[in-house]
PDB file of C-alpha atoms and ligand atoms in Angstrom:
ATOM      1  CA  MET A 584     158.587 -42.286 110.984  1.00  0.00           C
ATOM      2  CA  PRO A 585     161.335 -40.659 112.900  1.00  0.00           C
ATOM      3  CA  GLU A 586     164.933 -41.923 112.575  1.00  0.00           C
ATOM      4  CA  LEU A 587     167.966 -42.386 114.436  1.00  0.00           C
ATOM      5  CA  PRO A 588     168.618 -38.053 114.465  1.00  0.00           C
ATOM      6  CA  GLU A 589     165.214 -37.271 115.370  1.00  0.00           C
ATOM      7  CA  VAL A 590     165.304 -39.840 117.908  1.00  0.00           C
ATOM      8  CA  GLU A 591     168.776 -38.231 119.495  1.00  0.00           C
ATOM      9  CA  THR A 592     167.508 -35.242 119.051  1.00  0.00           C
ATOM     10  CA  VAL A 593     164.369 -36.018 121.177  1.00  0.00           C
ATOM     11  CA  ARG A 594     166.889 -36.962 123.795  1.00  0.00           C
ATOM     12  CA  ARG A 595     168.542 -33.538 123.557  1.00  0.00           C
ATOM     13  CA  GLY A 596     165.767 -32.351 124.605  1.00  0.00           C
ATOM     14  CA  LEU A 597     164.676 -34.840 127.385  1.00  0.00           C
ATOM     15  CA  GLN A 598     167.996 -35.079 128.923  1.00  0.00           C
ATOM     16  CA  PRO A 599     167.975 -31.235 130.732  1.00  0.00           C
ATOM     17  CA  VAL A 600     164.084 -31.938 131.683  1.00  0.00           C
ATOM     18  CA  LEU A 601     164.742 -35.667 133.499  1.00  0.00           C
ATOM     19  CA  GLU A 602     168.310 -36.594 134.065  1.00  0.00           C
ATOM     20  CA  GLY A 603     168.216 -36.045 137.686  1.00  0.00           C
ATOM     21  CA  ALA A 604     164.741 -34.980 138.094  1.00  0.00           C
ATOM     22  CA  ARG A 605     162.565 -37.336 140.239  1.00  0.00           C
ATOM     23  CA  LEU A 606     159.338 -38.803 138.956  1.00  0.00           C
ATOM     24  CA  VAL A 607     156.836 -36.794 141.379  1.00  0.00           C
ATOM     25  CA  ASN A 608     153.783 -39.116 139.113  1.00  0.00           C
ATOM     26  CA  VAL A 609     153.219 -40.843 136.021  1.00  0.00           C
ATOM     27  CA  GLU A 610     150.088 -41.410 134.483  1.00  0.00           C
ATOM     28  CA  ALA A 611     149.360 -44.198 131.515  1.00  0.00           C
ATOM     29  CA  ARG A 612     145.855 -42.341 129.749  1.00  0.00           C
ATOM     30  CA  ARG A 613     144.803 -45.650 128.206  1.00  0.00           C
ATOM     31  CA  PRO A 614     145.939 -49.616 128.736  1.00  0.00           C
ATOM     32  CA  ASP A 615     148.013 -49.823 125.753  1.00  0.00           C
ATOM     33  CA  LEU A 616     150.557 -48.157 122.911  1.00  0.00           C
ATOM     34  CA  ARG A 617     151.463 -50.842 120.697  1.00  0.00           C
ATOM     35  CA  PHE A 618     151.507 -52.869 123.373  1.00  0.00           C
ATOM     36  CA  PRO A 619     150.248 -52.899 126.945  1.00  0.00           C
ATOM     37  CA  PHE A 620     151.632 -50.967 129.177  1.00  0.00           C
ATOM     38  CA  PRO A 621     153.716 -53.015 131.816  1.00  0.00           C
ATOM     39  CA  GLU A 622     151.348 -53.967 135.030  1.00  0.00           C
ATOM     40  CA  ARG A 623     152.432 -50.680 137.536  1.00  0.00           C
ATOM     41  CA  PHE A 624     153.839 -48.574 134.499  1.00  0.00           C
ATOM     42  CA  SER A 625     152.819 -45.617 137.507  1.00  0.00           C
ATOM     43  CA  GLU A 626     153.624 -47.183 140.468  1.00  0.00           C
ATOM     44  CA  ARG A 627     157.193 -47.955 140.007  1.00  0.00           C
ATOM     45  CA  LEU A 628     157.943 -45.127 138.438  1.00  0.00           C
ATOM     46  CA  ALA A 629     155.906 -42.283 140.335  1.00  0.00           C
ATOM     47  CA  GLY A 630     159.024 -41.120 143.351  1.00  0.00           C
ATOM     48  CA  LYS A 631     161.834 -42.382 141.503  1.00  0.00           C
ATOM     49  CA  THR A 632     164.651 -40.241 140.434  1.00  0.00           C
ATOM     50  CA  VAL A 633     165.685 -40.299 136.717  1.00  0.00           C
ATOM     51  CA  THR A 634     169.492 -40.998 136.271  1.00  0.00           C
ATOM     52  CA  ALA A 635     170.319 -41.497 132.567  1.00  0.00           C
ATOM     53  CA  LEU A 636     168.335 -40.894 129.737  1.00  0.00           C
ATOM     54  CA  GLY A 637     169.642 -43.029 127.117  1.00  0.00           C
ATOM     55  CA  ARG A 638     169.188 -44.558 123.041  1.00  0.00           C
ATOM     56  CA  ARG A 639     170.144 -46.701 121.890  1.00  0.00           C
ATOM     57  CA  ALA A 640     169.324 -47.519 117.915  1.00  0.00           C
ATOM     58  CA  LYS A 641     166.565 -45.493 118.095  1.00  0.00           C
ATOM     59  CA  TYR A 642     164.489 -47.110 121.083  1.00  0.00           C
ATOM     60  CA  LEU A 643     165.838 -44.468 124.090  1.00  0.00           C
ATOM     61  CA  THR A 644     166.149 -45.911 127.669  1.00  0.00           C
ATOM     62  CA  MET A 645     164.990 -43.748 130.624  1.00  0.00           C
ATOM     63  CA  HIS A 646     167.914 -45.771 133.677  1.00  0.00           C
ATOM     64  CA  ILE A 647     165.368 -44.724 136.850  1.00  0.00           C
ATOM     65  CA  GLU A 648     167.990 -45.871 140.533  1.00  0.00           C
ATOM     66  CA  ASN A 649     166.884 -48.890 142.684  1.00  0.00           C
ATOM     67  CA  GLY A 650     164.096 -49.378 139.347  1.00  0.00           C
ATOM     68  CA  PRO A 651     163.751 -50.584 136.390  1.00  0.00           C
ATOM     69  CA  VAL A 652     165.168 -49.344 132.701  1.00  0.00           C
ATOM     70  CA  LEU A 653     161.802 -47.803 130.650  1.00  0.00           C
ATOM     71  CA  ILE A 654     162.448 -49.044 126.898  1.00  0.00           C
ATOM     72  CA  CYS A 655     160.746 -45.860 124.970  1.00  0.00           C
ATOM     73  CA  HIS A 656     159.621 -46.329 121.031  1.00  0.00           C
ATOM     74  CA  LEU A 657     158.389 -43.370 119.209  1.00  0.00           C
ATOM     75  CA  GLY A 658     157.111 -45.706 116.319  1.00  0.00           C
ATOM     76  CA  MET A 659     155.762 -43.934 113.516  1.00  0.00           C
ATOM     77  CA  SER A 660     154.372 -41.009 115.306  1.00  0.00           C
ATOM     78  CA  GLY A 661     154.948 -40.309 119.226  1.00  0.00           C
ATOM     79  CA  SER A 662     156.588 -37.349 119.996  1.00  0.00           C
ATOM     80  CA  PHE A 663     156.978 -36.092 123.301  1.00  0.00           C
ATOM     81  CA  ARG A 664     156.157 -31.995 124.743  1.00  0.00           C
ATOM     82  CA  VAL A 665     157.533 -31.163 127.705  1.00  0.00           C
ATOM     83  CA  GLU A 666     155.113 -28.229 129.277  1.00  0.00           C
ATOM     84  CA  ALA A 667     156.370 -26.211 132.048  1.00  0.00           C
ATOM     85  CA  ALA A 668     154.268 -23.373 133.530  1.00  0.00           C
ATOM     86  CA  GLY A 669     153.552 -21.014 130.651  1.00  0.00           C
ATOM     87  CA  SER A 670     155.537 -22.714 128.077  1.00  0.00           C
ATOM     88  CA  SER A 671     155.114 -25.874 125.620  1.00  0.00           C
ATOM     89  CA  ASP A 672     158.016 -26.852 123.453  1.00  0.00           C
ATOM     90  CA  ILE A 673     158.607 -30.762 120.844  1.00  0.00           C
ATOM     91  CA  PRO A 674     161.825 -31.972 121.159  1.00  0.00           C
ATOM     92  CA  GLY A 675     162.582 -32.335 118.001  1.00  0.00           C
ATOM     93  CA  THR A 676     161.037 -31.487 114.872  1.00  0.00           C
ATOM     94  CA  PHE A 677     160.383 -34.045 112.280  1.00  0.00           C
ATOM     95  CA  TYR A 678     160.291 -34.506 108.417  1.00  0.00           C
ATOM     96  CA  HIS A 679     156.634 -35.299 109.015  1.00  0.00           C
ATOM     97  CA  GLU A 680     155.298 -33.650 111.444  1.00  0.00           C
ATOM     98  CA  ARG A 681     154.273 -34.183 114.902  1.00  0.00           C
ATOM     99  CA  SER A 682     150.159 -34.319 116.456  1.00  0.00           C
ATOM    100  CA  LYS A 683     150.114 -30.970 118.886  1.00  0.00           C
ATOM    101  CA  SER A 684     146.176 -32.705 119.469  1.00  0.00           C
ATOM    102  CA  THR A 685     146.021 -33.388 123.111  1.00  0.00           C
ATOM    103  CA  ALA A 686     143.514 -36.541 122.177  1.00  0.00           C
ATOM    104  CA  HIS A 687     146.234 -38.584 121.653  1.00  0.00           C
ATOM    105  CA  ASP A 688     148.467 -37.361 124.850  1.00  0.00           C
ATOM    106  CA  HIS A 689     148.879 -40.967 126.096  1.00  0.00           C
ATOM    107  CA  VAL A 690     151.583 -40.961 129.549  1.00  0.00           C
ATOM    108  CA  LEU A 691     152.127 -37.920 132.024  1.00  0.00           C
ATOM    109  CA  PHE A 692     155.489 -37.463 133.353  1.00  0.00           C
ATOM    110  CA  ASP A 693     155.150 -34.755 136.354  1.00  0.00           C
ATOM    111  CA  VAL A 694     158.655 -34.355 137.179  1.00  0.00           C
ATOM    112  CA  ALA A 695     160.457 -32.382 139.680  1.00  0.00           C
ATOM    113  CA  SER A 696     164.236 -30.626 139.064  1.00  0.00           C
ATOM    114  CA  THR A 697     166.720 -30.751 141.489  1.00  0.00           C
ATOM    115  CA  THR A 698     165.935 -27.037 142.661  1.00  0.00           C
ATOM    116  CA  GLY A 699     162.045 -27.862 142.962  1.00  0.00           C
ATOM    117  CA  LYS A 700     160.995 -26.713 139.117  1.00  0.00           C
ATOM    118  CA  ARG A 701     157.777 -28.457 138.038  1.00  0.00           C
ATOM    119  CA  SER A 702     157.475 -29.540 134.903  1.00  0.00           C
ATOM    120  CA  ARG A 703     154.767 -31.987 132.732  1.00  0.00           C
ATOM    121  CA  VAL A 704     157.163 -34.596 129.689  1.00  0.00           C
ATOM    122  CA  ILE A 705     153.519 -35.397 127.472  1.00  0.00           C
ATOM    123  CA  PHE A 706     154.229 -38.370 125.338  1.00  0.00           C
ATOM    124  CA  ASN A 707     151.913 -37.887 122.391  1.00  0.00           C
ATOM    125  CA  ASP A 708     150.913 -40.802 119.352  1.00  0.00           C
ATOM    126  CA  PRO A 709     148.132 -40.628 117.233  1.00  0.00           C
ATOM    127  CA  ARG A 710     148.999 -43.807 115.903  1.00  0.00           C
ATOM    128  CA  ARG A 711     149.729 -45.791 118.990  1.00  0.00           C
ATOM    129  CA  PHE A 712     152.700 -47.911 117.133  1.00  0.00           C
ATOM    130  CA  GLY A 713     155.112 -46.150 119.822  1.00  0.00           C
ATOM    131  CA  PHE A 714     155.353 -48.122 123.223  1.00  0.00           C
ATOM    132  CA  MET A 715     157.046 -48.254 126.681  1.00  0.00           C
ATOM    133  CA  LEU A 716     158.665 -50.789 128.188  1.00  0.00           C
ATOM    134  CA  PHE A 717     160.394 -51.940 131.399  1.00  0.00           C
ATOM    135  CA  ALA A 718     164.311 -53.528 131.077  1.00  0.00           C
ATOM    136  CA  GLU A 719     164.699 -55.013 134.338  1.00  0.00           C
ATOM    137  CA  GLY A 720     168.350 -55.844 133.595  1.00  0.00           C
ATOM    138  CA  PRO A 721     170.704 -53.891 131.448  1.00  0.00           C
ATOM    139  CA  PRO A 722     168.395 -52.564 128.099  1.00  0.00           C
ATOM    140  CA  ASP A 723     171.107 -54.189 125.876  1.00  0.00           C
ATOM    141  CA  THR A 724     169.609 -57.424 127.043  1.00  0.00           C
ATOM    142  CA  HIS A 725     166.012 -57.193 126.393  1.00  0.00           C
ATOM    143  CA  PRO A 726     165.211 -59.071 123.778  1.00  0.00           C
ATOM    144  CA  MET A 727     164.167 -55.675 121.733  1.00  0.00           C
ATOM    145  CA  LEU A 728     167.644 -54.473 121.545  1.00  0.00           C
ATOM    146  CA  ALA A 729     169.486 -57.342 122.063  1.00  0.00           C
ATOM    147  CA  GLY A 730     169.967 -58.555 118.383  1.00  0.00           C
ATOM    148  CA  LEU A 731     170.750 -55.373 117.093  1.00  0.00           C
ATOM    149  CA  GLY A 732     174.226 -54.543 115.072  1.00  0.00           C
ATOM    150  CA  ILE A 733     176.185 -51.329 115.727  1.00  0.00           C
ATOM    151  CA  GLU A 734     175.457 -48.408 116.247  1.00  0.00           C
ATOM    152  CA  PRO A 735     175.941 -45.604 112.904  1.00  0.00           C
ATOM    153  CA  THR A 736     177.756 -43.259 115.098  1.00  0.00           C
ATOM    154  CA  GLY A 737     181.328 -42.751 116.588  1.00  0.00           C
ATOM    155  CA  ASN A 738     183.870 -44.663 114.625  1.00  0.00           C
ATOM    156  CA  ALA A 739     183.132 -48.286 115.146  1.00  0.00           C
ATOM    157  CA  LEU A 740     181.316 -48.062 111.405  1.00  0.00           C
ATOM    158  CA  ASP A 741     184.305 -47.841 109.288  1.00  0.00           C
ATOM    159  CA  GLY A 742     185.317 -49.866 106.180  1.00  0.00           C
ATOM    160  CA  PRO A 743     186.422 -53.007 107.176  1.00  0.00           C
ATOM    161  CA  LEU A 744     183.462 -52.986 109.602  1.00  0.00           C
ATOM    162  CA  LEU A 745     181.064 -52.662 107.090  1.00  0.00           C
ATOM    163  CA  ALA A 746     182.522 -55.298 104.505  1.00  0.00           C
ATOM    164  CA  SER A 747     182.691 -58.015 106.910  1.00  0.00           C
ATOM    165  CA  LEU A 748     178.684 -57.236 107.989  1.00  0.00           C
ATOM    166  CA  LEU A 749     177.802 -57.278 103.994  1.00  0.00           C
ATOM    167  CA  LYS A 750     180.160 -60.018 103.140  1.00  0.00           C
ATOM    168  CA  ASP A 751     178.521 -63.005 101.259  1.00  0.00           C
ATOM    169  CA  ARG A 752     175.025 -60.829 101.381  1.00  0.00           C
ATOM    170  CA  ARG A 753     172.765 -61.315  98.142  1.00  0.00           C
ATOM    171  CA  SER A 754     170.531 -58.888  98.859  1.00  0.00           C
ATOM    172  CA  PRO A 755     170.051 -55.396  97.362  1.00  0.00           C
ATOM    173  CA  LEU A 756     172.162 -52.803  99.011  1.00  0.00           C
ATOM    174  CA  LYS A 757     169.738 -51.377 100.645  1.00  0.00           C
ATOM    175  CA  ALA A 758     168.380 -53.559 102.088  1.00  0.00           C
ATOM    176  CA  ALA A 759     171.298 -55.167 104.364  1.00  0.00           C
ATOM    177  CA  LEU A 760     171.562 -51.156 105.376  1.00  0.00           C
ATOM    178  CA  LEU A 761     167.490 -51.252 106.815  1.00  0.00           C
ATOM    179  CA  ASP A 762     168.573 -55.044 108.338  1.00  0.00           C
ATOM    180  CA  GLN A 763     168.815 -54.264 111.960  1.00  0.00           C
ATOM    181  CA  ARG A 764     170.859 -56.585 112.477  1.00  0.00           C
ATOM    182  CA  LEU A 765     173.204 -55.005 111.352  1.00  0.00           C
ATOM    183  CA  ILE A 766     173.582 -51.758 111.652  1.00  0.00           C
ATOM    184  CA  ALA A 767     171.004 -50.117 114.519  1.00  0.00           C
ATOM    185  CA  GLY A 768     168.999 -47.279 114.032  1.00  0.00           C
ATOM    186  CA  LEU A 769     169.483 -46.785 109.993  1.00  0.00           C
ATOM    187  CA  GLY A 770     166.005 -46.435 108.449  1.00  0.00           C
ATOM    188  CA  ASN A 771     164.593 -45.209 104.698  1.00  0.00           C
ATOM    189  CA  ILE A 772     165.285 -41.811 104.453  1.00  0.00           C
ATOM    190  CA  TYR A 773     169.474 -42.125 105.491  1.00  0.00           C
ATOM    191  CA  VAL A 774     169.888 -45.430 103.777  1.00  0.00           C
ATOM    192  CA  SER A 775     168.656 -43.368 100.671  1.00  0.00           C
ATOM    193  CA  GLU A 776     170.696 -40.390 101.261  1.00  0.00           C
ATOM    194  CA  ALA A 777     174.150 -42.215 102.096  1.00  0.00           C
ATOM    195  CA  LEU A 778     173.994 -43.872  99.226  1.00  0.00           C
ATOM    196  CA  TRP A 779     173.669 -40.860  97.137  1.00  0.00           C
ATOM    197  CA  ARG A 780     176.708 -39.828  99.322  1.00  0.00           C
ATOM    198  CA  ALA A 781     179.007 -42.681  98.359  1.00  0.00           C
ATOM    199  CA  GLY A 782     177.830 -42.732  94.748  1.00  0.00           C
ATOM    200  CA  LEU A 783     176.861 -46.346  95.021  1.00  0.00           C
ATOM    201  CA  SER A 784     173.420 -47.708  93.683  1.00  0.00           C
ATOM    202  CA  PRO A 785     170.729 -49.269  96.008  1.00  0.00           C
ATOM    203  CA  LEU A 786     170.181 -51.691  93.823  1.00  0.00           C
ATOM    204  CA  ARG A 787     173.639 -53.631  93.828  1.00  0.00           C
ATOM    205  CA  GLU A 788     174.568 -56.670  95.905  1.00  0.00           C
ATOM    206  CA  ALA A 789     175.812 -55.845  98.498  1.00  0.00           C
ATOM    207  CA  GLY A 790     178.245 -58.592  98.935  1.00  0.00           C
ATOM    208  CA  THR A 791     180.198 -56.984  95.954  1.00  0.00           C
ATOM    209  CA  ILE A 792     181.525 -53.689  97.786  1.00  0.00           C
ATOM    210  CA  ALA A 793     182.803 -56.451 100.674  1.00  0.00           C
ATOM    211  CA  GLY A 794     185.552 -58.984  98.524  1.00  0.00           C
ATOM    212  CA  ALA A 795     189.418 -58.246  98.876  1.00  0.00           C
ATOM    213  CA  ALA A 796     189.868 -56.336  96.136  1.00  0.00           C
ATOM    214  CA  LYS A 797     190.736 -52.950  95.877  1.00  0.00           C
ATOM    215  CA  LYS A 798     187.888 -51.067  94.019  1.00  0.00           C
ATOM    216  CA  ALA A 799     185.464 -53.269  96.763  1.00  0.00           C
ATOM    217  CA  LYS A 800     187.864 -51.963  99.720  1.00  0.00           C
ATOM    218  CA  GLU A 801     187.296 -47.878  98.830  1.00  0.00           C
ATOM    219  CA  GLN A 802     184.163 -48.853  98.170  1.00  0.00           C
ATOM    220  CA  SER A 803     183.201 -49.901 102.010  1.00  0.00           C
ATOM    221  CA  GLU A 804     185.781 -47.774 103.845  1.00  0.00           C
ATOM    222  CA  ARG A 805     182.964 -44.738 101.370  1.00  0.00           C
ATOM    223  CA  LEU A 806     180.385 -45.810 102.612  1.00  0.00           C
ATOM    224  CA  ALA A 807     180.780 -46.180 106.221  1.00  0.00           C
ATOM    225  CA  GLY A 808     182.392 -42.633 105.978  1.00  0.00           C
ATOM    226  CA  ALA A 809     179.113 -41.648 104.369  1.00  0.00           C
ATOM    227  CA  ILE A 810     176.742 -43.305 106.385  1.00  0.00           C
ATOM    228  CA  ARG A 811     178.564 -41.573 109.081  1.00  0.00           C
ATOM    229  CA  SER A 812     178.921 -38.567 108.122  1.00  0.00           C
ATOM    230  CA  VAL A 813     174.853 -38.135 106.613  1.00  0.00           C
ATOM    231  CA  ILE A 814     174.108 -39.398 110.718  1.00  0.00           C
ATOM    232  CA  ALA A 815     176.253 -36.467 112.216  1.00  0.00           C
ATOM    233  CA  ASP A 816     175.093 -34.006 110.157  1.00  0.00           C
ATOM    234  CA  ALA A 817     171.434 -34.739 110.890  1.00  0.00           C
ATOM    235  CA  ILE A 818     172.106 -35.057 114.679  1.00  0.00           C
ATOM    236  CA  ALA A 819     174.122 -31.693 114.001  1.00  0.00           C
ATOM    237  CA  ALA A 820     170.849 -30.214 112.334  1.00  0.00           C
ATOM    238  CA  GLY A 821     168.458 -31.951 115.287  1.00  0.00           C
ATOM    239  CA  GLY A 822     170.819 -29.641 117.820  1.00  0.00           C
ATOM    240  CA  SER A 823     170.532 -26.900 116.200  1.00  0.00           C
ATOM    241  CA  SER A 824     166.822 -26.717 115.608  1.00  0.00           C
ATOM    242  CA  LEU A 825     167.255 -27.779 120.177  1.00  0.00           C
ATOM    243  CA  ARG A 826     168.845 -24.292 120.531  1.00  0.00           C
ATOM    244  CA  ASP A 827     165.854 -22.482 117.710  1.00  0.00           C
ATOM    245  CA  TYR A 828     162.954 -23.846 118.474  1.00  0.00           C
ATOM    246  CA  VAL A 829     161.811 -21.434 121.182  1.00  0.00           C
ATOM    247  CA  GLN A 830     160.868 -19.266 119.175  1.00  0.00           C
ATOM    248  CA  ALA A 831     160.292 -21.108 115.954  1.00  0.00           C
ATOM    249  CA  ASP A 832     156.783 -22.772 115.217  1.00  0.00           C
ATOM    250  CA  GLY A 833     157.802 -26.342 114.779  1.00  0.00           C
ATOM    251  CA  SER A 834     155.570 -26.427 111.633  1.00  0.00           C
ATOM    252  CA  LEU A 835     158.447 -26.775 109.414  1.00  0.00           C
ATOM    253  CA  GLY A 836     160.672 -30.166 109.597  1.00  0.00           C
ATOM    254  CA  TYR A 837     164.252 -28.614 109.391  1.00  0.00           C
ATOM    255  CA  PHE A 838     165.156 -32.526 107.744  1.00  0.00           C
ATOM    256  CA  GLN A 839     163.224 -32.238 105.033  1.00  0.00           C
ATOM    257  CA  HIS A 840     166.026 -29.228 104.433  1.00  0.00           C
ATOM    258  CA  SER A 841     168.984 -31.436 103.984  1.00  0.00           C
ATOM    259  CA  PHE A 842     167.680 -33.483 101.817  1.00  0.00           C
ATOM    260  CA  ALA A 843     169.653 -33.925  99.453  1.00  0.00           C
ATOM    261  CA  VAL A 844     167.809 -36.757  97.456  1.00  0.00           C
ATOM    262  CA  TYR A 845     165.012 -38.541  99.352  1.00  0.00           C
ATOM    263  CA  ASP A 846     161.173 -37.145  98.204  1.00  0.00           C
ATOM    264  CA  ARG A 847     162.986 -35.050  95.674  1.00  0.00           C
ATOM    265  CA  GLU A 848     161.740 -37.563  92.160  1.00  0.00           C
ATOM    266  CA  GLY A 849     162.406 -36.019  89.383  1.00  0.00           C
ATOM    267  CA  GLU A 850     165.283 -32.828  90.364  1.00  0.00           C
ATOM    268  CA  PRO A 851     168.379 -32.687  89.698  1.00  0.00           C
ATOM    269  CA  CYS A 852     170.872 -34.712  90.959  1.00  0.00           C
ATOM    270  CA  PRO A 853     172.800 -32.636  93.252  1.00  0.00           C
ATOM    271  CA  LYS A 854     175.662 -33.748  93.040  1.00  0.00           C
ATOM    272  CA  PRO A 855     178.379 -31.425  91.314  1.00  0.00           C
ATOM    273  CA  GLY A 856     179.255 -32.354  87.741  1.00  0.00           C
ATOM    274  CA  CYS A 857     176.438 -34.724  87.654  1.00  0.00           C
ATOM    275  CA  ARG A 858     173.658 -34.683  84.673  1.00  0.00           C
ATOM    276  CA  GLY A 859     171.450 -37.318  86.091  1.00  0.00           C
ATOM    277  CA  HIS A 860     167.701 -36.861  88.089  1.00  0.00           C
ATOM    278  CA  ILE A 861     166.557 -37.990  91.151  1.00  0.00           C
ATOM    279  CA  GLU A 862     164.375 -41.372  90.702  1.00  0.00           C
ATOM    280  CA  ARG A 863     162.178 -42.883  92.543  1.00  0.00           C
ATOM    281  CA  ILE A 864     161.878 -47.219  93.117  1.00  0.00           C
ATOM    282  CA  VAL A 865     160.161 -49.094  95.379  1.00  0.00           C
ATOM    283  CA  GLN A 866     162.336 -51.396  96.755  1.00  0.00           C
ATOM    284  CA  SER A 867     160.475 -54.007  99.572  1.00  0.00           C
ATOM    285  CA  GLY A 868     157.269 -52.191  99.427  1.00  0.00           C
ATOM    286  CA  ARG A 869     159.003 -49.074 100.378  1.00  0.00           C
ATOM    287  CA  SER A 870     160.522 -45.898  98.951  1.00  0.00           C
ATOM    288  CA  THR A 871     164.396 -45.587  97.646  1.00  0.00           C
ATOM    289  CA  PHE A 872     165.260 -42.454  96.296  1.00  0.00           C
ATOM    290  CA  TYR A 873     168.904 -42.257  93.758  1.00  0.00           C
ATOM    291  CA  CYS A 874     170.091 -41.299  90.993  1.00  0.00           C
ATOM    292  CA  ARG A 875     170.902 -44.199  88.074  1.00  0.00           C
ATOM    293  CA  THR A 876     173.904 -41.304  86.768  1.00  0.00           C
ATOM    294  CA  CYS A 877     176.279 -41.380  90.161  1.00  0.00           C
ATOM    295  CA  GLN A 878     175.200 -43.624  91.700  1.00  0.00           C
ATOM    296  CA  ARG A 879     176.744 -47.605  90.153  1.00  0.00           C
TER     297      ARG A 879
HETATM  298 ZN1   ZN B2145     173.852 -37.929  90.410  1.00  0.00          ZN
END
């Protein structure tokens, strides 16, 4: 499943094509993805200008002049492809490879840039867990987005704030970090990575790093920094892949090269001086990768 850094990379890849461009024609080639398309989907978009392409957690928000905001979610397997005269690019490469089968091209956006250059933005989604919905007002008030917690990007997420979110929580630290009402857009891969960077066990009770003791304060500070840095590093890697993807064949996900623990069961812990090995455990039905030697 694409995580926040992948979605941000997609946004940055689509931004130059979509922002300021006019949607000449929009076609949904089936009645639904995970949810039915909104009524009059194509009619309400065609002929309109895209004023901004934003992101909240793992949702893309396409702002339409004098129109609704189109909220897009990539689901498990969704991707966008941009086709211009003679070229085809998928913005952002993923840990799990994207489908290139045109049988799963479900939505077509024909766009014209301010200079008149035509291109086609295609949404492809073999498993159809993605969706597109309209927000009639500010997207943050839409039911899909209204309950979301703080973004793990930027400087807002610091030690004291993280401690306030985790205070008195008895659930395992990993489960609390995956709770989208607390931190929005943090997923399975980057939670494992952040906990490893911070040297904290995914199994410990979340509230234990939210106490008044000096040690708890250091731990919450360390974890907040680890979450921000792991996301920022992945977004930076995505950005460099965007610069490279013209010549890349798209078959290698760049993210897998930057994982320290995710999907590395049995390998030596990469932390300098640590002699432990990466283990895989299952928490709430999902894999967690960690080193029990240096993560306490
Ligand atoms: Zn270790």
